[in-house]
Coordinates of C-alpha atoms in Angstrom, one line a residue:
Chain A
M476 CA -17.7 -44.3 19.0
S477 CA -21.2 -42.7 18.6
V478 CA -20.4 -39.1 16.9
V479 CA -22.7 -36.3 16.1
V480 CA -22.2 -33.8 13.2
T481 CA -24.4 -31.1 12.7
G482 CA -24.1 -29.0 9.4
A483 CA -23.2 -31.8 7.8
A484 CA -24.2 -31.3 4.8
G485 CA -22.0 -28.4 4.6
F486 CA -18.7 -28.9 3.0
L487 CA -16.3 -29.2 6.0
G488 CA -19.3 -30.9 7.7
N489 CA -19.4 -33.6 5.3
R490 CA -15.9 -34.1 5.0
L491 CA -15.4 -34.2 8.7
A492 CA -18.0 -37.1 8.8
Q493 CA -16.3 -39.3 6.3
N494 CA -12.8 -38.9 7.9
L495 CA -14.6 -39.6 11.3
A496 CA -16.5 -42.8 9.6
K497 CA -12.8 -43.6 8.3
R498 CA -11.3 -44.0 11.7
G499 CA -14.3 -46.2 13.0
A500 CA -16.8 -43.8 14.1
Q501 CA -20.6 -44.4 13.7
V502 CA -21.7 -41.0 12.6
V503 CA -24.9 -39.2 12.8
L504 CA -25.1 -36.5 10.2
C505 CA -27.6 -33.8 10.8
D506 CA -28.7 -30.9 8.4
Q507 CA -31.5 -29.5 6.9
I508 CA -30.7 -30.8 3.5
E509 CA -29.4 -34.0 2.4
P510 CA -25.8 -34.4 3.1
P511 CA -24.1 -35.1 -0.5
V512 CA -22.4 -38.2 1.3
V513 CA -23.4 -40.5 4.2
P514 CA -20.7 -43.0 4.8
A515 CA -20.9 -46.5 5.7
G516 CA -22.2 -47.1 9.1
G517 CA -23.3 -43.5 9.2
R518 CA -26.9 -42.4 9.3
A519 CA -28.6 -38.8 8.1
L520 CA -31.3 -37.0 9.9
V521 CA -32.5 -34.4 7.7
G522 CA -34.8 -31.6 9.0
P523 CA -34.8 -28.3 11.5
L524 CA -32.1 -29.0 13.9
E525 CA -34.5 -28.4 16.9
E526 CA -36.4 -31.2 15.2
T527 CA -33.8 -33.7 14.8
L528 CA -31.5 -33.7 18.0
G529 CA -34.3 -36.0 19.9
A530 CA -33.0 -38.6 17.4
A531 CA -29.6 -37.7 17.0
I532 CA -28.3 -37.3 20.4
A533 CA -28.7 -40.7 22.6
S534 CA -27.2 -41.8 25.8
D535 CA -24.5 -43.3 24.2
T536 CA -23.4 -40.4 22.2
R537 CA -19.9 -40.0 23.0
A538 CA -19.0 -36.7 21.0
V539 CA -20.8 -34.1 19.2
V540 CA -19.0 -31.6 16.4
H541 CA -21.2 -28.6 16.4
L542 CA -21.0 -27.0 12.6
A543 CA -24.5 -25.9 12.1
A544 CA -24.5 -22.2 11.8
V545 CA -25.5 -18.9 9.4
V546 CA -22.4 -17.3 8.3
S547 CA -21.7 -14.1 8.5
S548 CA -23.4 -12.1 5.9
G549 CA -26.5 -14.0 6.3
A550 CA -26.1 -13.4 10.1
E551 CA -25.7 -9.8 9.4
R552 CA -28.6 -9.5 7.0
D553 CA -31.1 -11.6 8.9
F554 CA -30.4 -10.5 12.7
D555 CA -33.2 -13.0 14.1
L556 CA -32.2 -16.0 11.9
G557 CA -28.5 -15.6 13.3
Y558 CA -29.6 -15.6 16.6
R559 CA -31.9 -18.3 16.1
V560 CA -29.6 -20.6 14.4
N561 CA -26.2 -19.8 16.1
V562 CA -27.1 -19.1 19.6
D563 CA -30.6 -20.8 20.2
G564 CA -29.4 -23.8 17.7
L565 CA -26.0 -24.4 19.9
R566 CA -28.1 -24.1 23.0
G567 CA -30.5 -26.6 22.1
T568 CA -27.6 -29.1 20.9
L569 CA -25.9 -28.3 24.7
E570 CA -29.2 -29.3 26.3
A571 CA -30.1 -32.3 24.3
C572 CA -26.6 -33.4 25.4
R573 CA -26.9 -32.4 29.2
A574 CA -30.3 -34.2 29.2
R575 CA -29.8 -37.5 27.2
C576 CA -26.1 -38.3 27.5
A577 CA -25.1 -41.1 29.9
Q578 CA -21.4 -39.3 30.3
P579 CA -20.5 -35.6 29.1
P580 CA -19.8 -35.9 25.4
K581 CA -17.0 -34.3 23.9
F582 CA -18.2 -31.2 22.4
V583 CA -16.5 -29.3 19.4
F584 CA -17.9 -25.8 18.7
A585 CA -16.8 -24.2 15.5
S586 CA -15.8 -20.7 16.2
S587 CA -14.3 -18.4 14.4
L588 CA -11.8 -15.1 14.2
A589 CA -15.1 -13.1 14.0
V590 CA -15.4 -13.0 17.7
F591 CA -12.6 -10.3 17.3
G592 CA -12.9 -6.8 16.6
A593 CA -11.0 -3.7 15.6
T594 CA -7.9 -5.4 16.5
D595 CA -5.0 -5.8 13.9
A596 CA -3.6 -8.8 15.9
A597 CA -5.1 -11.2 18.4
D598 CA -3.7 -13.8 21.0
D599 CA -5.6 -16.2 23.0
A600 CA -6.1 -13.7 25.3
T601 CA -7.4 -10.9 23.3
P602 CA -11.2 -9.7 24.3
T603 CA -14.0 -10.9 22.4
T604 CA -15.5 -7.4 21.2
P605 CA -16.9 -8.4 18.2
L606 CA -18.4 -6.0 15.5
N607 CA -20.7 -7.8 13.5
S608 CA -23.4 -10.1 14.6
Y609 CA -22.1 -13.4 13.5
G610 CA -19.1 -12.7 15.6
A611 CA -21.3 -11.8 18.6
Q612 CA -23.0 -14.9 17.9
K613 CA -19.9 -17.0 18.0
A614 CA -18.4 -14.9 20.9
I615 CA -21.9 -16.0 23.0
G616 CA -21.5 -19.7 22.0
E617 CA -17.6 -19.7 23.4
L618 CA -19.1 -18.6 26.6
L619 CA -22.1 -21.1 26.7
V620 CA -19.6 -23.8 25.7
N621 CA -17.2 -23.2 28.6
D622 CA -19.9 -22.9 31.2
Y623 CA -21.6 -26.3 30.2
S624 CA -18.1 -27.7 30.4
R625 CA -17.5 -26.1 33.8
K626 CA -20.8 -27.7 35.2
G627 CA -19.9 -30.9 33.5
F628 CA -22.9 -30.9 31.3
V629 CA -20.3 -31.5 28.4
D630 CA -16.6 -31.9 27.6
G631 CA -16.7 -28.9 25.4
R632 CA -14.0 -27.4 23.2
S633 CA -14.4 -24.0 21.0
V634 CA -12.1 -23.6 18.2
R635 CA -11.6 -20.3 16.5
L636 CA -11.0 -21.1 13.0
P637 CA -9.6 -18.8 10.4
T638 CA -11.2 -17.5 7.0
I639 CA -11.3 -20.8 5.0
S640 CA -9.6 -20.9 1.8
I641 CA -10.4 -22.6 -1.1
R642 CA -14.0 -23.5 0.0
P643 CA -15.2 -25.7 -3.1
G644 CA -18.4 -25.2 -4.6
A645 CA -20.8 -22.4 -5.0
P646 CA -20.2 -19.2 -2.7
N647 CA -22.3 -18.9 0.2
A648 CA -23.2 -16.0 2.4
A649 CA -19.9 -15.3 4.4
A650 CA -18.5 -12.2 3.9
S651 CA -15.3 -13.4 3.5
G652 CA -16.3 -15.7 0.5
F653 CA -14.2 -13.8 -1.8
A654 CA -11.0 -15.4 -0.2
S655 CA -12.2 -18.2 -1.8
S656 CA -13.8 -17.0 -5.2
I657 CA -10.8 -15.1 -6.5
L658 CA -8.6 -18.3 -6.3
R659 CA -11.4 -20.9 -7.2
E660 CA -13.1 -18.9 -10.0
P661 CA -9.9 -18.2 -12.3
L662 CA -8.6 -21.6 -11.1
A663 CA -11.9 -22.8 -13.2
G664 CA -11.2 -20.4 -15.8
Q665 CA -14.0 -18.0 -14.8
R666 CA -14.0 -14.2 -13.8
A667 CA -14.6 -13.1 -10.1
V668 CA -14.9 -10.0 -7.8
C669 CA -12.7 -8.8 -5.2
P670 CA -14.5 -6.5 -2.6
M671 CA -11.3 -5.8 -0.9
D672 CA -8.1 -3.7 -1.7
L673 CA -4.6 -5.7 -2.9
D674 CA -3.0 -5.2 0.6
T675 CA -5.8 -6.4 2.6
D676 CA -4.7 -9.2 5.0
L677 CA -6.5 -12.0 5.7
W678 CA -6.0 -14.7 8.4
L679 CA -6.6 -18.3 6.1
A680 CA -6.8 -21.8 6.5
S681 CA -7.5 -24.7 4.0
P682 CA -10.1 -26.8 4.4
R683 CA -7.7 -29.5 4.9
S684 CA -6.3 -27.7 7.6
A685 CA -9.5 -27.0 9.0
L686 CA -10.9 -30.4 9.3
R687 CA -7.5 -31.1 11.1
S688 CA -8.0 -28.5 13.7
L689 CA -11.5 -29.8 14.5
E690 CA -10.5 -33.4 14.5
H691 CA -7.4 -32.6 16.7
A692 CA -10.1 -31.0 18.8
L693 CA -11.8 -34.1 18.9
D694 CA -8.9 -35.7 20.0
V695 CA -7.1 -33.7 22.7
D696 CA -7.8 -34.2 26.1
G697 CA -10.0 -31.5 27.6
A698 CA -7.9 -30.7 30.3
A699 CA -5.1 -29.3 27.6
F700 CA -7.4 -26.4 27.6
G701 CA -6.8 -25.1 31.2
D702 CA -9.6 -23.0 32.8
Y703 CA -11.3 -21.5 29.5
R704 CA -12.4 -24.3 26.7
C705 CA -11.2 -22.2 23.7
V706 CA -8.7 -21.9 21.3
N707 CA -7.3 -20.0 18.3
A708 CA -6.5 -22.4 15.3
P709 CA -3.7 -22.4 13.5
G710 CA -3.6 -20.1 10.5
V711 CA -1.8 -18.3 7.8
T712 CA -1.7 -14.5 7.1
V713 CA -1.8 -14.0 3.6
S714 CA -2.6 -10.6 1.6
V715 CA -4.7 -10.4 -1.5
E716 CA -1.4 -9.6 -3.4
E717 CA 0.1 -12.6 -1.9
M718 CA -3.4 -14.7 -2.8
L719 CA -3.1 -13.7 -6.6
A720 CA 0.3 -14.2 -6.8
A721 CA 0.1 -17.7 -5.7
L722 CA -2.8 -18.1 -8.1
A723 CA -0.5 -17.0 -11.2
R724 CA 2.1 -19.4 -9.9
H725 CA -0.5 -22.3 -9.9
G726 CA -1.4 -21.3 -13.6
G727 CA -4.3 -19.3 -12.9
D728 CA -5.1 -15.9 -14.7
R729 CA -5.4 -13.1 -12.0
G730 CA -6.6 -10.7 -14.7
L731 CA -9.8 -12.6 -14.0
V732 CA -10.3 -11.0 -11.0
D733 CA -12.4 -7.7 -10.9
F734 CA -11.9 -5.3 -8.0
V735 CA -15.3 -3.6 -7.0
P736 CA -15.5 -2.2 -3.6
D737 CA -18.3 -3.6 -1.4
P738 CA -18.8 -1.7 2.1
A739 CA -20.9 -4.1 3.5
V740 CA -18.1 -6.6 3.5
A741 CA -15.4 -4.3 4.6
A742 CA -17.4 -3.5 7.3
I743 CA -17.6 -7.2 8.4
V744 CA -14.0 -8.5 6.9
G745 CA -12.2 -5.3 7.8
T746 CA -12.9 -5.7 11.6
W747 CA -11.0 -9.1 11.9
P748 CA -7.7 -9.4 12.8
A749 CA -5.4 -10.7 10.0
R750 CA -2.4 -11.7 12.5
F751 CA -2.8 -14.2 15.3
D752 CA -0.6 -15.5 18.0
T753 CA -1.5 -19.2 18.2
S754 CA 1.0 -20.8 20.6
K755 CA -1.5 -22.2 22.8
A756 CA -2.9 -24.4 19.8
A757 CA 0.8 -25.2 19.5
A758 CA 1.3 -26.0 22.5
M759 CA -1.8 -28.3 22.5
G760 CA -0.3 -30.0 19.4
F761 CA -2.6 -28.6 16.8
P762 CA -0.9 -29.1 13.5
D763 CA 0.4 -25.8 11.5
A764 CA -1.7 -24.7 8.8
C765 CA -0.4 -24.6 5.3
S766 CA 1.0 -21.9 3.3
I767 CA -1.1 -20.2 0.4
D768 CA 0.8 -22.4 -2.1
A769 CA -0.2 -25.4 -0.6
M770 CA -3.8 -24.2 -0.4
V771 CA -4.0 -23.7 -4.1
R772 CA -2.1 -26.8 -4.7
S773 CA -4.6 -28.9 -2.1
H774 CA -7.7 -27.2 -4.1
I775 CA -6.4 -28.4 -7.3
E776 CA -5.9 -31.7 -5.7
D777 CA -8.9 -32.3 -4.3
E778 CA -11.1 -30.3 -6.2
L779 CA -10.3 -29.8 -10.0
N780 CA -8.7 -33.4 -10.6
Chain B
M1384 CA -38.8 11.5 30.3
S1385 CA -40.1 7.8 30.4
V1386 CA -37.9 5.6 32.0
V1387 CA -38.3 1.9 32.6
V1388 CA -36.5 0.2 35.7
T1389 CA -36.4 -3.6 35.6
G1390 CA -35.6 -5.3 39.2
A1391 CA -36.9 -2.2 40.6
A1392 CA -38.0 -3.9 43.9
G1393 CA -34.3 -4.4 44.7
F1394 CA -32.3 -2.1 46.8
L1395 CA -30.3 -0.4 44.0
G1396 CA -33.1 -0.7 41.3
N1397 CA -35.4 0.9 43.8
R1398 CA -33.1 4.0 44.8
L1399 CA -32.4 4.5 41.5
A1400 CA -36.2 4.9 40.7
Q1401 CA -36.4 7.4 43.5
N1402 CA -33.3 9.2 42.0
L1403 CA -34.7 9.6 38.7
A1404 CA -38.2 10.6 39.3
K1405 CA -36.4 13.4 41.5
R1406 CA -34.7 14.4 38.0
G1407 CA -38.5 14.7 36.3
A1408 CA -38.3 11.2 34.6
Q1409 CA -41.5 9.3 34.7
V1410 CA -40.4 6.1 36.0
V1411 CA -42.0 2.5 35.3
L1412 CA -40.6 -0.2 37.8
C1413 CA -40.9 -4.0 36.7
D1414 CA -40.1 -6.6 39.2
Q1415 CA -41.6 -9.6 40.3
I1416 CA -42.3 -8.4 43.8
E1417 CA -43.9 -5.0 45.0
P1418 CA -41.5 -2.2 44.9
P1419 CA -40.9 -0.7 48.5
V1420 CA -41.4 2.9 47.2
V1421 CA -43.1 4.0 44.2
P1422 CA -42.1 7.4 43.5
A1423 CA -44.2 10.3 42.9
G1424 CA -45.3 10.0 38.8
G1425 CA -44.3 6.9 38.5
R1426 CA -46.0 3.5 38.3
A1427 CA -45.2 -0.1 39.5
L1428 CA -45.7 -3.3 37.2
V1429 CA -45.9 -6.5 39.4
G1430 CA -45.3 -9.4 37.8
P1431 CA -42.9 -12.0 35.7
L1432 CA -40.9 -9.8 33.3
E1433 CA -41.8 -11.2 30.0
E1434 CA -45.5 -10.4 31.1
T1435 CA -45.1 -7.2 32.5
L1436 CA -42.9 -6.1 29.1
G1437 CA -45.8 -5.0 27.0
A1438 CA -47.2 -2.9 29.3
A1439 CA -43.7 -1.2 30.5
I1440 CA -42.0 -0.7 27.1
A1441 CA -44.0 1.5 24.7
S1442 CA -43.4 3.9 21.9
D1443 CA -42.3 6.6 23.8
T1444 CA -39.9 4.7 26.2
R1445 CA -36.6 6.9 26.5
A1446 CA -34.6 4.8 28.4
V1447 CA -34.3 1.4 30.3
V1448 CA -32.3 0.6 33.3
H1449 CA -31.8 -3.4 33.3
L1450 CA -31.1 -4.8 36.4
A1451 CA -33.6 -7.8 37.0
A1452 CA -31.1 -10.7 37.4
V1453 CA -30.2 -14.1 39.7
V1454 CA -27.2 -13.1 41.7
S1455 CA -24.0 -15.3 41.7
S1456 CA -24.7 -18.0 44.0
G1457 CA -28.4 -18.4 43.0
A1458 CA -27.3 -18.6 39.2
E1459 CA -24.9 -21.0 40.5
R1460 CA -27.3 -23.3 42.2
D1461 CA -30.0 -23.0 39.6
F1462 CA -28.6 -23.1 36.0
D1463 CA -31.7 -23.1 34.5
L1464 CA -32.9 -20.0 36.2
G1465 CA -29.8 -18.3 35.7
Y1466 CA -30.2 -18.5 32.1
R1467 CA -33.9 -17.9 32.1
V1468 CA -33.6 -15.0 33.9
N1469 CA -29.9 -13.6 33.3
V1470 CA -30.1 -14.2 29.5
D1471 CA -33.3 -14.7 28.1
G1472 CA -35.1 -12.0 30.4
L1473 CA -32.1 -9.4 29.1
R1474 CA -32.7 -10.6 25.5
G1475 CA -36.6 -10.1 25.9
T1476 CA -36.3 -7.0 27.3
L1477 CA -34.0 -5.8 24.2
E1478 CA -36.5 -7.3 21.6
A1479 CA -39.2 -5.3 23.5
C1480 CA -37.3 -1.8 22.9
R1481 CA -36.6 -3.0 19.3
A1482 CA -40.3 -3.8 18.5
R1483 CA -42.1 -1.0 20.5
C1484 CA -39.7 1.7 20.9
A1485 CA -40.4 4.8 18.4
Q1486 CA -36.6 6.0 18.8
P1487 CA -33.7 3.8 19.8
P1488 CA -33.9 4.0 24.1
K1489 CA -31.0 4.5 26.1
F1490 CA -30.6 1.0 27.8
V1491 CA -28.1 0.5 30.7
F1492 CA -27.3 -2.9 31.3
A1493 CA -26.0 -4.0 34.9
S1494 CA -23.3 -6.2 34.2
S1495 CA -20.5 -7.2 37.0
L1496 CA -17.1 -8.0 37.6
A1497 CA -18.2 -11.7 37.1
V1498 CA -17.3 -11.5 33.8
F1499 CA -13.7 -12.0 34.4
G1500 CA -12.0 -15.1 35.6
A1501 CA -8.7 -16.2 36.9
T1502 CA -6.9 -12.8 36.9
D1503 CA -5.8 -10.9 39.9
A1504 CA -6.5 -7.7 37.7
A1505 CA -8.4 -6.5 34.9
D1506 CA -8.8 -3.4 32.8
D1507 CA -11.4 -2.9 29.9
A1508 CA -9.4 -5.0 27.4
T1509 CA -9.2 -7.9 29.8
P1510 CA -11.0 -10.8 28.2
T1511 CA -14.3 -12.0 29.4
T1512 CA -13.7 -15.8 30.5
P1513 CA -16.0 -16.3 33.4
L1514 CA -15.7 -19.4 35.5
N1515 CA -19.2 -19.0 37.4
S1516 CA -22.6 -19.1 35.3
Y1517 CA -23.6 -15.3 36.9
G1518 CA -20.3 -13.9 35.1
A1519 CA -21.0 -16.0 31.9
Q1520 CA -24.9 -14.6 31.5
K1521 CA -23.6 -11.4 32.1
A1522 CA -20.6 -11.6 29.6
I1523 CA -23.5 -12.9 27.0
G1524 CA -25.4 -9.9 28.0
E1525 CA -22.9 -7.6 27.3
L1526 CA -22.4 -9.1 24.0
L1527 CA -26.0 -8.5 23.3
V1528 CA -26.2 -5.2 24.4
N1529 CA -23.4 -4.3 22.1
D1530 CA -25.0 -6.1 19.2
Y1531 CA -28.5 -4.6 19.7
S1532 CA -26.8 -1.1 20.1
R1533 CA -24.5 -1.9 16.6
K1534 CA -27.7 -2.4 14.9
G1535 CA -29.0 0.6 16.3
F1536 CA -32.1 -1.1 18.3
V1537 CA -30.9 0.3 21.3
D1538 CA -28.6 2.8 22.6
G1539 CA -26.7 0.3 24.7
R1540 CA -24.4 1.0 27.8
S1541 CA -23.1 -1.9 30.0
V1542 CA -21.4 -1.1 33.2
R1543 CA -19.4 -3.5 35.1
L1544 CA -20.1 -2.9 38.6
P1545 CA -18.0 -3.9 41.6
T1546 CA -19.2 -6.0 44.6
I1547 CA -21.4 -3.9 46.4
S1548 CA -21.1 -2.6 50.3
I1549 CA -22.6 -2.3 52.4
R1550 CA -25.8 -3.6 50.8
P1551 CA -28.6 -2.8 53.2
G1552 CA -31.3 -5.5 54.3
A1553 CA -31.5 -8.9 54.3
P1554 CA -28.6 -11.3 53.0
N1555 CA -29.2 -12.3 49.3
A1556 CA -28.1 -15.5 47.4
A1557 CA -24.7 -13.4 46.0
A1558 CA -21.5 -15.2 46.8
S1559 CA -20.0 -12.0 47.7
G1560 CA -22.9 -11.1 50.5
F1561 CA -20.3 -11.6 53.1
A1562 CA -18.4 -8.4 51.9
S1563 CA -21.8 -6.6 53.3
S1564 CA -22.5 -8.6 55.8
I1565 CA -19.7 -8.6 58.1
L1566 CA -19.6 -5.1 58.3
R1567 CA -23.5 -4.5 58.2
E1568 CA -24.4 -7.0 61.1
P1569 CA -21.7 -6.0 63.6
L1570 CA -23.0 -2.2 62.9
A1571 CA -26.1 -3.5 64.0
G1572 CA -24.7 -5.4 67.3
Q1573 CA -25.1 -9.0 65.6
R1574 CA -22.8 -11.7 64.5
A1575 CA -21.7 -12.3 61.1
V1576 CA -20.1 -15.2 59.2
C1577 CA -16.9 -14.4 56.8
P1578 CA -16.0 -17.4 54.6
M1579 CA -12.9 -15.9 53.4
D1580 CA -9.4 -14.9 54.8
L1581 CA -8.4 -11.6 56.3
D1582 CA -6.0 -11.2 53.6
T1583 CA -8.8 -11.7 50.7
D1584 CA -8.7 -8.4 48.4
L1585 CA -12.1 -7.8 47.0
W1586 CA -13.1 -4.8 44.4
L1587 CA -15.6 -3.0 46.1
A1588 CA -18.1 0.2 45.6
S1589 CA -21.1 1.7 47.9
P1590 CA -24.5 1.7 47.2
R1591 CA -24.3 5.3 46.6
S1592 CA -21.2 4.8 44.1
A1593 CA -22.9 2.2 42.3
L1594 CA -26.1 4.3 41.7
R1595 CA -23.7 7.1 40.5
S1596 CA -22.1 5.0 38.2
L1597 CA -25.8 3.7 36.9
E1598 CA -27.0 7.5 36.5
H1599 CA -23.8 8.5 34.7
A1600 CA -24.0 5.7 32.5
L1601 CA -27.4 7.0 31.7
D1602 CA -26.2 10.5 31.1
V1603 CA -23.2 10.4 28.9
D1604 CA -23.3 10.4 25.2
G1605 CA -23.2 6.6 24.1
A1606 CA -20.4 7.6 21.7
A1607 CA -18.0 8.0 24.3
F1608 CA -18.0 4.2 25.0
G1609 CA -16.3 3.9 21.3
D1610 CA -16.6 0.7 19.5
Y1611 CA -17.6 -1.5 22.2
R1612 CA -20.5 -0.5 24.5
C1613 CA -19.2 -1.8 28.0
V1614 CA -17.1 0.0 30.9
N1615 CA -15.5 -1.2 34.2
A1616 CA -17.2 0.8 36.8
P1617 CA -15.2 2.7 39.3
G1618 CA -14.4 1.0 42.6
V1619 CA -11.9 0.3 45.5
T1620 CA -9.7 -2.7 46.1
V1621 CA -9.8 -3.6 50.2
S1622 CA -8.9 -6.6 52.3
V1623 CA -11.0 -8.3 54.6
E1624 CA -8.5 -6.9 57.3
E1625 CA -9.0 -3.4 55.7
M1626 CA -12.7 -3.6 56.0
L1627 CA -12.7 -4.9 59.5
A1628 CA -10.1 -2.3 60.7
A1629 CA -12.5 0.5 59.0
L1630 CA -15.5 -1.3 60.9
A1631 CA -13.8 -0.7 64.2
R1632 CA -13.1 2.8 63.2
H1633 CA -16.8 3.4 63.3
G1634 CA -17.6 1.8 66.6
G1635 CA -18.5 -1.9 65.0
D1636 CA -16.6 -4.8 66.9
R1637 CA -14.8 -7.0 64.9
G1638 CA -14.9 -9.5 67.4
L1639 CA -18.6 -10.2 66.1
V1640 CA -17.4 -11.8 62.9
D1641 CA -16.9 -15.4 62.7
F1642 CA -14.2 -17.0 59.9
V1643 CA -15.9 -20.3 58.6
P1644 CA -14.3 -21.1 55.2
D1645 CA -17.0 -21.8 52.7
P1646 CA -15.8 -23.4 49.3
A1647 CA -18.5 -22.7 47.3
V1648 CA -18.2 -19.2 47.7
A1649 CA -14.2 -19.2 47.7
A1650 CA -15.0 -21.1 44.4
I1651 CA -17.0 -17.9 42.9
V1652 CA -15.3 -14.8 44.6
G1653 CA -12.0 -16.4 44.6
T1654 CA -12.1 -16.3 40.6
W1655 CA -13.0 -12.6 40.4
P1656 CA -10.3 -10.1 39.8
A1657 CA -9.5 -7.3 42.9
R1658 CA -7.4 -4.6 41.0
F1659 CA -9.0 -2.9 38.4
D1660 CA -7.8 0.0 35.9
T1661 CA -10.7 1.8 35.4
S1662 CA -9.2 4.6 33.4
K1663 CA -11.8 4.3 30.3
A1664 CA -14.6 5.2 33.0
A1665 CA -12.5 8.0 34.2
A1666 CA -12.1 9.6 30.6
M1667 CA -15.9 9.4 30.7
G1668 CA -16.5 11.1 33.3
F1669 CA -17.5 8.3 35.6
P1670 CA -17.4 9.8 39.4
D1671 CA -14.5 8.0 41.4
A1672 CA -15.7 5.6 44.2
C1673 CA -15.3 6.4 47.8
S1674 CA -12.9 4.9 50.3
I1675 CA -14.0 2.1 52.8
D1676 CA -14.4 4.9 55.6
A1677 CA -16.5 6.5 53.3
M1678 CA -18.8 3.3 52.6
V1679 CA -19.1 2.6 56.3
R1680 CA -20.0 6.2 56.6
S1681 CA -22.6 6.4 54.2
H1682 CA -24.2 3.0 55.2
I1683 CA -24.7 4.9 58.7
E1684 CA -25.9 7.9 57.3
D1685 CA -28.4 6.0 55.0
E1686 CA -29.5 3.0 57.1
L1687 CA -28.8 3.3 60.8
N1688 CA -29.9 7.1 61.3

């Protein structure tokens, strides 16, 4: 099975590529920068997506996992870049599938809770009225993936991922980056800044859980999506206070977290729902997300040992 | 007031341009073909939209009404043309506003009931899960108009219009074209084909009603839209049987209508809701739509006398 992963130098994309290779796939890793790991049997194509698509997607491509994206604060700061990467980049990838693949490839699109706006709770029938550019671009992406699927150009699957915590490595330009740093930095003995209040609720999934969702989206029968090729992925609702309590339970010092309100972060993260009904995902066999304690534990296991 | 109307050779666009000119606006009429009427004080720019935008939208443009579109069956038949006109054409128009206008112009975008899919009834909080390319393109358009508004590039207003009946003139490539022809043709003593059953319900508005909605969308305070710049326009639910009964009441011969099922039309029109909650429009002061009898009467007044 030949699988193309875009955004394959990112931490999720790179792990997904490794997991898929272990399962016997020949993985093509596309990214603007060199992926940290190129699994055995895989090959990396480094450069702007529009330049590597021609070599990446071929007649025998069986699946594409599209993770290449400009994240939330980045897309809010640079409007043109956000649309170029998050909309035009997706459309170019869908077009490459349409033009080159002998059979409609499975097409997993990493969407986001950011497609929702100004609602506390969301289910799979909540309208996508995003209040940030990243969410608008992801909602446009879902519409494209569904329409390309309906026309038989791809076998699409949009998966709305929760905020991922604990994201390893250096902070990125996601407005929700604090959801990782307030745990990751203290676990490494370093200070962190929290831009939101203790009682802020977040909708979270661990990297392992997000990977399981992406892999399940690749494995599941497309017909299980029903009329519309999109699903809210499993996650858990956790407050900042509960995150810091879990940090303390696992030996972290919550005194290392400074609270410095950031209106720019609140303007983005504050519009995202924190409570989800994920019964569609459950009915489709998506594995449940893990608890906040398991999130902290898996970070310690995967990154610190 | 300088107002740009795209799709101004179409029957709605051309009447809107005339109405706006009567209200004192200097109207710029953009279309690929020559508009049938260029009102006093107005000027026509004929050619592909991307070539006329530069001359149409200027520093002092105060409002844009974007009607240029490939309609439903056309967009379903020619996937690339639909996306080029309905998505890229809109994006180009929004970009021209962003680049050229001294102040964010009012931007009325003609969206459609086609953004909904597989639901019998819709309100303003019904998710946009379209099952045809035209609906997907209009739903993408709503997301763009909202995001460009949120960023302060335009003062956007998306108005989801019902199927328009009775559309004058020759049939167009709208899958819902029969909703006009089964009344229009018999009123002119000609035969018409109805591709749907007598008990098919449709969500309709007359040309006069659609024009009132577009003009009201231009006049209303943008803040009245709330968080999201979109509204379901007023309409009425009417069955094919009720349409033919109204035809007969106004002297038309319903025996001139032949019933020939068309799966391609059913695949598009059959996914559109026929019952709407338009309380948001009502609260914003949008005028109510008229009855099926008034629709027939106004067609006779406007087109046949």
